[in-house]
PDB file of N, CA and C in Angstrom:
ATOM      1  N   UNK A   1      60.816   6.530  -8.184  1.00 62.00           N
ATOM      2  CA  UNK A   1      59.561   7.192  -8.311  1.00 62.00           C
ATOM      3  C   UNK A   1      58.687   6.290  -7.272  1.00 62.00           C
ATOM      4  N   UNK A   2      57.851   7.426  -6.566  1.00 71.00           N
ATOM      5  CA  UNK A   2      56.639   6.934  -5.845  1.00 71.00           C
ATOM      6  C   UNK A   2      55.644   6.330  -6.920  1.00 71.00           C
ATOM      7  N   UNK A   3      54.819   4.533  -7.022  1.00 85.00           N
ATOM      8  CA  UNK A   3      53.903   4.253  -7.536  1.00 85.00           C
ATOM      9  C   UNK A   3      52.638   4.174  -7.198  1.00 85.00           C
ATOM     10  N   UNK A   4      51.153   5.366  -8.008  1.00 88.00           N
ATOM     11  CA  UNK A   4      50.582   5.306  -5.976  1.00 88.00           C
ATOM     12  C   UNK A   4      49.123   4.526  -6.711  1.00 88.00           C
ATOM     13  N   UNK A   5      48.302   4.257  -5.687  1.00 90.00           N
ATOM     14  CA  UNK A   5      47.945   2.665  -6.712  1.00 90.00           C
ATOM     15  C   UNK A   5      46.392   3.625  -5.379  1.00 90.00           C
ATOM     16  N   UNK A   6      45.762   2.799  -6.414  1.00 86.00           N
ATOM     17  CA  UNK A   6      44.087   4.011  -5.638  1.00 86.00           C
ATOM     18  C   UNK A   6      43.744   2.646  -4.938  1.00 86.00           C
ATOM     19  N   UNK A   7      43.300   3.145  -2.766  1.00 81.00           N
ATOM     20  CA  UNK A   7      42.133   3.115  -1.999  1.00 81.00           C
ATOM     21  C   UNK A   7      40.860   1.645  -2.692  1.00 81.00           C
ATOM     22  N   UNK A   8      40.782   2.205  -3.391  1.00 74.00           N
ATOM     23  CA  UNK A   8      39.781   1.310  -4.261  1.00 74.00           C
ATOM     24  C   UNK A   8      40.092   0.740  -5.067  1.00 74.00           C
ATOM     25  N   UNK A   9      40.473   0.645  -6.098  1.00 76.00           N
ATOM     26  CA  UNK A   9      41.587  -0.540  -6.748  1.00 76.00           C
ATOM     27  C   UNK A   9      42.439  -1.999  -6.212  1.00 76.00           C
ATOM     28  N   UNK A  10      42.657  -1.875  -5.566  1.00 78.00           N
ATOM     29  CA  UNK A  10      43.810  -1.976  -4.432  1.00 78.00           C
ATOM     30  C   UNK A  10      43.804  -2.568  -3.393  1.00 78.00           C
ATOM     31  N   UNK A  11      43.564  -3.612  -2.728  1.00 81.00           N
ATOM     32  CA  UNK A  11      43.464  -4.178  -1.688  1.00 81.00           C
ATOM     33  C   UNK A  11      45.681  -3.212  -0.632  1.00 81.00           C
ATOM     34  N   UNK A  12      44.935  -2.676   0.090  1.00 86.00           N
ATOM     35  CA  UNK A  12      46.853  -2.347   1.181  1.00 86.00           C
ATOM     36  C   UNK A  12      47.470  -2.934   1.213  1.00 86.00           C
ATOM     37  N   UNK A  13      48.689  -2.962   0.677  1.00 89.00           N
ATOM     38  CA  UNK A  13      49.259  -4.398   2.173  1.00 89.00           C
ATOM     39  C   UNK A  13      48.945  -4.372   3.406  1.00 89.00           C
ATOM     40  N   UNK A  14      49.638  -5.090   4.108  1.00 92.00           N
ATOM     41  CA  UNK A  14      49.612  -5.398   4.705  1.00 92.00           C
ATOM     42  C   UNK A  14      50.650  -5.007   6.422  1.00 92.00           C
ATOM     43  N   UNK A  15      50.365  -3.683   7.071  1.00 90.00           N
ATOM     44  CA  UNK A  15      51.813  -4.368   8.456  1.00 90.00           C
ATOM     45  C   UNK A  15      53.316  -3.712   7.887  1.00 90.00           C
ATOM     46  N   UNK A  16      52.738  -2.860   6.347  1.00 90.00           N
ATOM     47  CA  UNK A  16      54.093  -2.383   5.631  1.00 90.00           C
ATOM     48  C   UNK A  16      53.309  -0.518   5.534  1.00 90.00           C
ATOM     49  N   UNK A  17      54.776  -0.652   6.072  1.00 92.00           N
ATOM     50  CA  UNK A  17      54.594   1.572   6.058  1.00 92.00           C
ATOM     51  C   UNK A  17      53.300   2.019   5.076  1.00 92.00           C
ATOM     52  N   UNK A  18      52.941   2.784   4.824  1.00 93.00           N
ATOM     53  CA  UNK A  18      52.165   3.279   3.407  1.00 93.00           C
ATOM     54  C   UNK A  18      52.945   4.770   3.450  1.00 93.00           C
ATOM     55  N   UNK A  19      53.435   5.518   2.421  1.00 93.00           N
ATOM     56  CA  UNK A  19      51.885   7.071   2.677  1.00 93.00           C
ATOM     57  C   UNK A  19      50.638   7.251   1.811  1.00 93.00           C
ATOM     58  N   UNK A  20      50.298   7.690   2.996  1.00 92.00           N
ATOM     59  CA  UNK A  20      49.099   7.987   2.483  1.00 92.00           C
ATOM     60  C   UNK A  20      48.264   9.532   2.283  1.00 92.00           C
ATOM     61  N   UNK A  21      47.238   9.359   0.455  1.00 91.00           N
ATOM     62  CA  UNK A  21      47.322  10.736   0.354  1.00 91.00           C
ATOM     63  C   UNK A  21      45.520  10.659   0.221  1.00 91.00           C
ATOM     64  N   UNK A  22      44.178  11.073   1.311  1.00 90.00           N
ATOM     65  CA  UNK A  22      43.023  11.505   1.654  1.00 90.00           C
ATOM     66  C   UNK A  22      42.604  12.605   0.829  1.00 90.00           C
ATOM     67  N   UNK A  23      41.473  12.424  -0.477  1.00 90.00           N
ATOM     68  CA  UNK A  23      41.094  14.021  -0.533  1.00 90.00           C
ATOM     69  C   UNK A  23      40.045  14.156  -1.284  1.00 90.00           C
ATOM     70  N   UNK A  24      39.270  14.994  -1.263  1.00 88.00           N
ATOM     71  CA  UNK A  24      37.603  15.168  -2.326  1.00 88.00           C
ATOM     72  C   UNK A  24      37.634  14.979  -3.149  1.00 88.00           C
ATOM     73  N   UNK A  25      37.162  14.323  -3.755  1.00 87.00           N
ATOM     74  CA  UNK A  25      36.974  14.008  -5.338  1.00 87.00           C
ATOM     75  C   UNK A  25      37.098  15.828  -6.335  1.00 87.00           C
ATOM     76  N   UNK A  26      37.926  15.496  -7.430  1.00 86.00           N
ATOM     77  CA  UNK A  26      38.230  16.191  -8.248  1.00 86.00           C
ATOM     78  C   UNK A  26      36.770  16.390  -8.834  1.00 86.00           C
ATOM     79  N   UNK A  27      35.683  17.601  -8.857  1.00 84.00           N
ATOM     80  CA  UNK A  27      34.566  17.697  -9.069  1.00 84.00           C
ATOM     81  C   UNK A  27      34.637  18.499 -10.894  1.00 84.00           C
ATOM     82  N   UNK A  28      34.066  18.602 -11.643  1.00 81.00           N
ATOM     83  CA  UNK A  28      34.001  19.140 -13.458  1.00 81.00           C
ATOM     84  C   UNK A  28      32.491  19.583 -13.254  1.00 81.00           C
ATOM     85  N   UNK A  29      33.147  21.426 -12.988  1.00 78.00           N
ATOM     86  CA  UNK A  29      31.873  22.843 -11.931  1.00 78.00           C
ATOM     87  C   UNK A  29      31.098  23.123 -13.413  1.00 78.00           C
ATOM     88  N   UNK A  30      31.658  22.650 -15.119  1.00 83.00           N
ATOM     89  CA  UNK A  30      31.682  22.880 -16.115  1.00 83.00           C
ATOM     90  C   UNK A  30      31.562  24.705 -16.426  1.00 83.00           C
ATOM     91  N   UNK A  31      32.598  24.914 -16.010  1.00 81.00           N
ATOM     92  CA  UNK A  31      33.550  26.167 -15.576  1.00 81.00           C
ATOM     93  C   UNK A  31      34.931  26.714 -16.532  1.00 81.00           C
ATOM     94  N   UNK A  32      35.297  27.266 -16.851  1.00 85.00           N
ATOM     95  CA  UNK A  32      37.108  26.820 -17.256  1.00 85.00           C
ATOM     96  C   UNK A  32      38.417  27.028 -16.155  1.00 85.00           C
ATOM     97  N   UNK A  33      37.402  27.004 -14.839  1.00 83.00           N
ATOM     98  CA  UNK A  33      38.372  26.673 -13.606  1.00 83.00           C
ATOM     99  C   UNK A  33      37.687  24.899 -13.112  1.00 83.00           C
ATOM    100  N   UNK A  34      38.695  23.898 -13.088  1.00 81.00           N
ATOM    101  CA  UNK A  34      37.926  23.022 -12.412  1.00 81.00           C
ATOM    102  C   UNK A  34      38.386  23.460 -11.356  1.00 81.00           C
ATOM    103  N   UNK A  35      37.590  21.957  -9.908  1.00 86.00           N
ATOM    104  CA  UNK A  35      37.358  22.004  -8.684  1.00 86.00           C
ATOM    105  C   UNK A  35      38.565  20.756  -8.634  1.00 86.00           C
ATOM    106  N   UNK A  36      39.544  20.920  -8.334  1.00 88.00           N
ATOM    107  CA  UNK A  36      40.445  19.770  -6.955  1.00 88.00           C
ATOM    108  C   UNK A  36      40.098  18.897  -6.047  1.00 88.00           C
ATOM    109  N   UNK A  37      39.447  18.427  -5.512  1.00 88.00           N
ATOM    110  CA  UNK A  37      38.794  18.014  -4.144  1.00 88.00           C
ATOM    111  C   UNK A  37      40.052  18.609  -3.484  1.00 88.00           C
ATOM    112  N   UNK A  38      39.773  19.199  -1.823  1.00 90.00           N
ATOM    113  CA  UNK A  38      40.486  19.669  -0.756  1.00 90.00           C
ATOM    114  C   UNK A  38      41.407  18.201  -0.336  1.00 90.00           C
ATOM    115  N   UNK A  39      42.678  18.338  -0.038  1.00 92.00           N
ATOM    116  CA  UNK A  39      43.363  16.814   1.398  1.00 92.00           C
ATOM    117  C   UNK A  39      42.206  17.095   2.384  1.00 92.00           C
ATOM    118  N   UNK A  40      42.537  15.834   2.677  1.00 88.00           N
ATOM    119  CA  UNK A  40      42.002  15.864   3.545  1.00 88.00           C
ATOM    120  C   UNK A  40      43.021  15.637   4.750  1.00 88.00           C
ATOM    121  N   UNK A  41      43.275  14.716   3.846  1.00 89.00           N
ATOM    122  CA  UNK A  41      44.699  13.332   5.107  1.00 89.00           C
ATOM    123  C   UNK A  41      46.251  13.752   3.806  1.00 89.00           C
ATOM    124  N   UNK A  42      47.214  13.742   4.804  1.00 92.00           N
ATOM    125  CA  UNK A  42      48.546  13.675   4.103  1.00 92.00           C
ATOM    126  C   UNK A  42      49.590  13.067   4.982  1.00 92.00           C
ATOM    127  N   UNK A  43      49.559  12.000   4.735  1.00 91.00           N
ATOM    128  CA  UNK A  43      51.436  11.572   6.093  1.00 91.00           C
ATOM    129  C   UNK A  43      50.246   9.896   5.498  1.00 91.00           C
ATOM    130  N   UNK A  44      51.745   9.621   7.063  1.00 92.00           N
ATOM    131  CA  UNK A  44      52.388   8.649   6.360  1.00 92.00           C
ATOM    132  C   UNK A  44      51.287   6.729   7.896  1.00 92.00           C
ATOM    133  N   UNK A  45      50.964   6.259   6.883  1.00 92.00           N
ATOM    134  CA  UNK A  45      49.462   4.940   8.087  1.00 92.00           C
ATOM    135  C   UNK A  45      50.617   3.234   7.912  1.00 92.00           C
ATOM    136  N   UNK A  46      49.992   2.526   8.228  1.00 92.00           N
ATOM    137  CA  UNK A  46      49.561   1.641   8.635  1.00 92.00           C
ATOM    138  C   UNK A  46      48.936   0.874   8.368  1.00 92.00           C
ATOM    139  N   UNK A  47      48.597  -0.455   7.201  1.00 89.00           N
ATOM    140  CA  UNK A  47      47.074  -0.584   7.651  1.00 89.00           C
ATOM    141  C   UNK A  47      47.081  -2.026   7.982  1.00 89.00           C
ATOM    142  N   UNK A  48      45.938  -2.001   8.595  1.00 87.00           N
ATOM    143  CA  UNK A  48      45.952  -3.430   9.240  1.00 87.00           C
ATOM    144  C   UNK A  48      44.857  -4.383   8.643  1.00 87.00           C
ATOM    145  N   UNK A  49      44.435  -4.147   7.475  1.00 84.00           N
ATOM    146  CA  UNK A  49      43.915  -5.007   7.258  1.00 84.00           C
ATOM    147  C   UNK A  49      42.375  -4.152   7.706  1.00 84.00           C
ATOM    148  N   UNK A  50      42.311  -2.989   7.790  1.00 82.00           N
ATOM    149  CA  UNK A  50      40.424  -2.547   7.327  1.00 82.00           C
ATOM    150  C   UNK A  50      40.928  -0.651   7.999  1.00 82.00           C
ATOM    151  N   UNK A  51      41.730  -0.304   8.923  1.00 85.00           N
ATOM    152  CA  UNK A  51      41.880   1.078  10.037  1.00 85.00           C
ATOM    153  C   UNK A  51      43.648   0.847   8.666  1.00 85.00           C
ATOM    154  N   UNK A  52      43.406   2.516   9.022  1.00 88.00           N
ATOM    155  CA  UNK A  52      45.128   2.913   8.735  1.00 88.00           C
ATOM    156  C   UNK A  52      44.942   3.322   9.837  1.00 88.00           C
ATOM    157  N   UNK A  53      46.953   3.136  10.253  1.00 90.00           N
ATOM    158  CA  UNK A  53      47.505   3.997  11.316  1.00 90.00           C
ATOM    159  C   UNK A  53      48.251   4.146  11.182  1.00 90.00           C
ATOM    160  N   UNK A  54      48.212   5.758  11.483  1.00 89.00           N
ATOM    161  CA  UNK A  54      49.933   7.282  11.354  1.00 89.00           C
ATOM    162  C   UNK A  54      50.692   7.067  12.299  1.00 89.00           C
ATOM    163  N   UNK A  55      51.517   6.885  12.008  1.00 84.00           N
ATOM    164  CA  UNK A  55      52.751   6.471  12.944  1.00 84.00           C
ATOM    165  C   UNK A  55      52.799   7.495  13.889  1.00 84.00           C
ATOM    166  N   UNK A  56      53.197   6.879  15.292  1.00 80.00           N
ATOM    167  CA  UNK A  56      52.974   7.076  16.506  1.00 80.00           C
ATOM    168  C   UNK A  56      51.588   7.353  17.355  1.00 80.00           C
ATOM    169  N   UNK A  57      50.641   6.446  17.019  1.00 81.00           N
ATOM    170  CA  UNK A  57      49.394   7.211  16.693  1.00 81.00           C
ATOM    171  C   UNK A  57      49.198   5.277  17.483  1.00 81.00           C
ATOM    172  N   UNK A  58      48.146   5.576  17.805  1.00 83.00           N
ATOM    173  CA  UNK A  58      47.408   4.326  19.097  1.00 83.00           C
ATOM    174  C   UNK A  58      45.907   4.591  18.143  1.00 83.00           C
ATOM    175  N   UNK A  59      45.358   5.425  17.809  1.00 87.00           N
ATOM    176  CA  UNK A  59      44.074   5.335  17.548  1.00 87.00           C
ATOM    177  C   UNK A  59      43.916   5.562  15.250  1.00 87.00           C
ATOM    178  N   UNK A  60      43.426   4.541  15.193  1.00 88.00           N
ATOM    179  CA  UNK A  60      43.574   4.354  13.903  1.00 88.00           C
ATOM    180  C   UNK A  60      42.374   6.473  13.417  1.00 88.00           C
ATOM    181  N   UNK A  61      42.707   6.152  11.658  1.00 86.00           N
ATOM    182  CA  UNK A  61      41.910   7.195  10.997  1.00 86.00           C
ATOM    183  C   UNK A  61      40.364   6.817  11.717  1.00 86.00           C
ATOM    184  N   UNK A  62      40.012   7.258  10.712  1.00 85.00           N
ATOM    185  CA  UNK A  62      38.086   7.385  10.131  1.00 85.00           C
ATOM    186  C   UNK A  62      38.250   8.064   8.376  1.00 85.00           C
ATOM    187  N   UNK A  63      38.692   6.025   8.124  1.00 78.00           N
ATOM    188  CA  UNK A  63      39.327   5.802   7.412  1.00 78.00           C
ATOM    189  C   UNK A  63      39.244   4.434   6.547  1.00 78.00           C
ATOM    190  N   UNK A  64      38.514   3.707   5.668  1.00 72.00           N
ATOM    191  CA  UNK A  64      38.043   2.190   5.437  1.00 72.00           C
ATOM    192  C   UNK A  64      37.347   1.998   4.568  1.00 72.00           C
ATOM    193  N   UNK A  65      37.146   0.860   3.729  1.00 68.00           N
ATOM    194  CA  UNK A  65      36.565  -0.203   3.192  1.00 68.00           C
ATOM    195  C   UNK A  65      35.328  -0.863   3.626  1.00 68.00           C
ATOM    196  N   UNK A  66      33.854  -0.649   3.746  1.00 66.00           N
ATOM    197  CA  UNK A  66      33.585  -1.304   4.084  1.00 66.00           C
ATOM    198  C   UNK A  66      32.358  -1.980   2.829  1.00 66.00           C
ATOM    199  N   UNK A  67      33.322  -2.190   1.705  1.00 64.00           N
ATOM    200  CA  UNK A  67      32.025  -2.242   0.575  1.00 64.00           C
ATOM    201  C   UNK A  67      31.957  -0.561  -0.611  1.00 64.00           C
ATOM    202  N   UNK A  68      32.325   0.137   0.133  1.00 67.00           N
ATOM    203  CA  UNK A  68      32.547   1.531  -0.792  1.00 67.00           C
ATOM    204  C   UNK A  68      34.266   1.968   0.396  1.00 67.00           C
ATOM    205  N   UNK A  69      34.889   3.429   0.117  1.00 74.00           N
ATOM    206  CA  UNK A  69      35.712   4.254   0.632  1.00 74.00           C
ATOM    207  C   UNK A  69      34.798   4.890   1.998  1.00 74.00           C
ATOM    208  N   UNK A  70      35.047   4.952   3.284  1.00 75.00           N
ATOM    209  CA  UNK A  70      34.973   5.220   4.225  1.00 75.00           C
ATOM    210  C   UNK A  70      35.765   7.338   4.473  1.00 75.00           C
ATOM    211  N   UNK A  71      35.210   8.134   4.102  1.00 81.00           N
ATOM    212  CA  UNK A  71      36.623   8.746   4.899  1.00 81.00           C
ATOM    213  C   UNK A  71      35.887   9.813   5.837  1.00 81.00           C
ATOM    214  N   UNK A  72      36.668   9.427   7.248  1.00 79.00           N
ATOM    215  CA  UNK A  72      35.729  10.930   7.528  1.00 79.00           C
ATOM    216  C   UNK A  72      35.163  11.345   7.454  1.00 79.00           C
ATOM    217  N   UNK A  73      33.728  10.526   7.692  1.00 79.00           N
ATOM    218  CA  UNK A  73      32.453  10.019   7.020  1.00 79.00           C
ATOM    219  C   UNK A  73      31.636  10.609   6.162  1.00 79.00           C
ATOM    220  N   UNK A  74      32.049  11.057   5.253  1.00 80.00           N
ATOM    221  CA  UNK A  74      32.147  11.596   4.016  1.00 80.00           C
ATOM    222  C   UNK A  74      32.130  10.481   2.848  1.00 80.00           C
ATOM    223  N   UNK A  75      31.563  10.289   1.991  1.00 78.00           N
ATOM    224  CA  UNK A  75      31.895  10.045   0.392  1.00 78.00           C
ATOM    225  C   UNK A  75      32.504   9.913  -0.847  1.00 78.00           C
ATOM    226  N   UNK A  76      33.122  11.496  -0.430  1.00 83.00           N
ATOM    227  CA  UNK A  76      32.803  12.296  -1.736  1.00 83.00           C
ATOM    228  C   UNK A  76      34.832  12.473  -2.235  1.00 83.00           C
ATOM    229  N   UNK A  77      35.268  11.313  -0.861  1.00 86.00           N
ATOM    230  CA  UNK A  77      36.778  11.181  -1.765  1.00 86.00           C
ATOM    231  C   UNK A  77      37.390   9.785  -2.385  1.00 86.00           C
ATOM    232  N   UNK A  78      38.913  10.247  -2.122  1.00 86.00           N
ATOM    233  CA  UNK A  78      39.615   9.170  -3.082  1.00 86.00           C
ATOM    234  C   UNK A  78      40.876   9.402  -2.251  1.00 86.00           C
ATOM    235  N   UNK A  79      41.525   8.402  -2.548  1.00 87.00           N
ATOM    236  CA  UNK A  79      42.403   7.664  -0.723  1.00 87.00           C
ATOM    237  C   UNK A  79      43.565   6.800  -1.929  1.00 87.00           C
ATOM    238  N   UNK A  80      44.491   7.051  -2.466  1.00 89.00           N
ATOM    239  CA  UNK A  80      46.122   6.703  -2.514  1.00 89.00           C
ATOM    240  C   UNK A  80      47.026   6.183  -1.811  1.00 89.00           C
ATOM    241  N   UNK A  81      48.124   5.317  -2.201  1.00 91.00           N
ATOM    242  CA  UNK A  81      48.825   4.807  -1.176  1.00 91.00           C
ATOM    243  C   UNK A  81      50.458   4.694  -2.090  1.00 91.00           C
ATOM    244  N   UNK A  82      51.308   4.277  -0.899  1.00 92.00           N
ATOM    245  CA  UNK A  82      52.490   3.383  -1.972  1.00 92.00           C
ATOM    246  C   UNK A  82      53.380   3.728  -0.830  1.00 92.00           C
ATOM    247  N   UNK A  83      53.960   2.658  -1.350  1.00 89.00           N
ATOM    248  CA  UNK A  83      55.088   1.934   0.025  1.00 89.00           C
ATOM    249  C   UNK A  83      56.407   3.190   0.284  1.00 89.00           C
ATOM    250  N   UNK A  84      56.226   3.647   1.835  1.00 84.00           N
ATOM    251  CA  UNK A  84      57.417   3.741   2.123  1.00 84.00           C
ATOM    252  C   UNK A  84      58.341   3.811   1.957  1.00 84.00           C
ATOM    253  N   UNK A  85      59.034   4.890   1.222  1.00 76.00           N
ATOM    254  CA  UNK A  85      60.547   3.992   0.317  1.00 76.00           C
ATOM    255  C   UNK A  85      61.156   5.320   1.284  1.00 76.00           C
ATOM    256  N   UNK A  86      62.405   3.985   1.709  1.00 55.00           N
ATOM    257  CA  UNK A  86      63.920   5.296   1.890  1.00 55.00           C
ATOM    258  C   UNK A  86      64.514   5.850   1.269  1.00 55.00           C
ATOM    259  N   UNK A  87      64.080   7.112   0.739  1.00 54.00           N
ATOM    260  CA  UNK A  87      65.385   7.574   0.188  1.00 54.00           C
ATOM    261  C   UNK A  87      67.026   7.499   0.115  1.00 54.00           C
ATOM    262  N   UNK A  88      67.301   6.957   0.858  1.00 45.00           N
ATOM    263  CA  UNK A  88      68.719   6.869   1.450  1.00 45.00           C
ATOM    264  C   UNK A  88      70.155   6.500  -0.168  1.00 45.00           C
TER     265      UNK A  88
END
């Protein structure tokens, strides 16, 4: 079973293959139907200490920690990661 960790709570390990999910924060809209944030990125990436690099690409994702989580130019996001585990 995958053990997810929040990016803002704990720094990801360096140069390790990770599952990465970034989405808008869930919001309470004071209605019977809550608003669940839309996914912005779901995939696999490697963290180099500042940026996440998706597998097969040389350019980093616009997701980084600079005192706060900044992803795709937005502050209303959450990110979580888990080590890539081969399920063979």
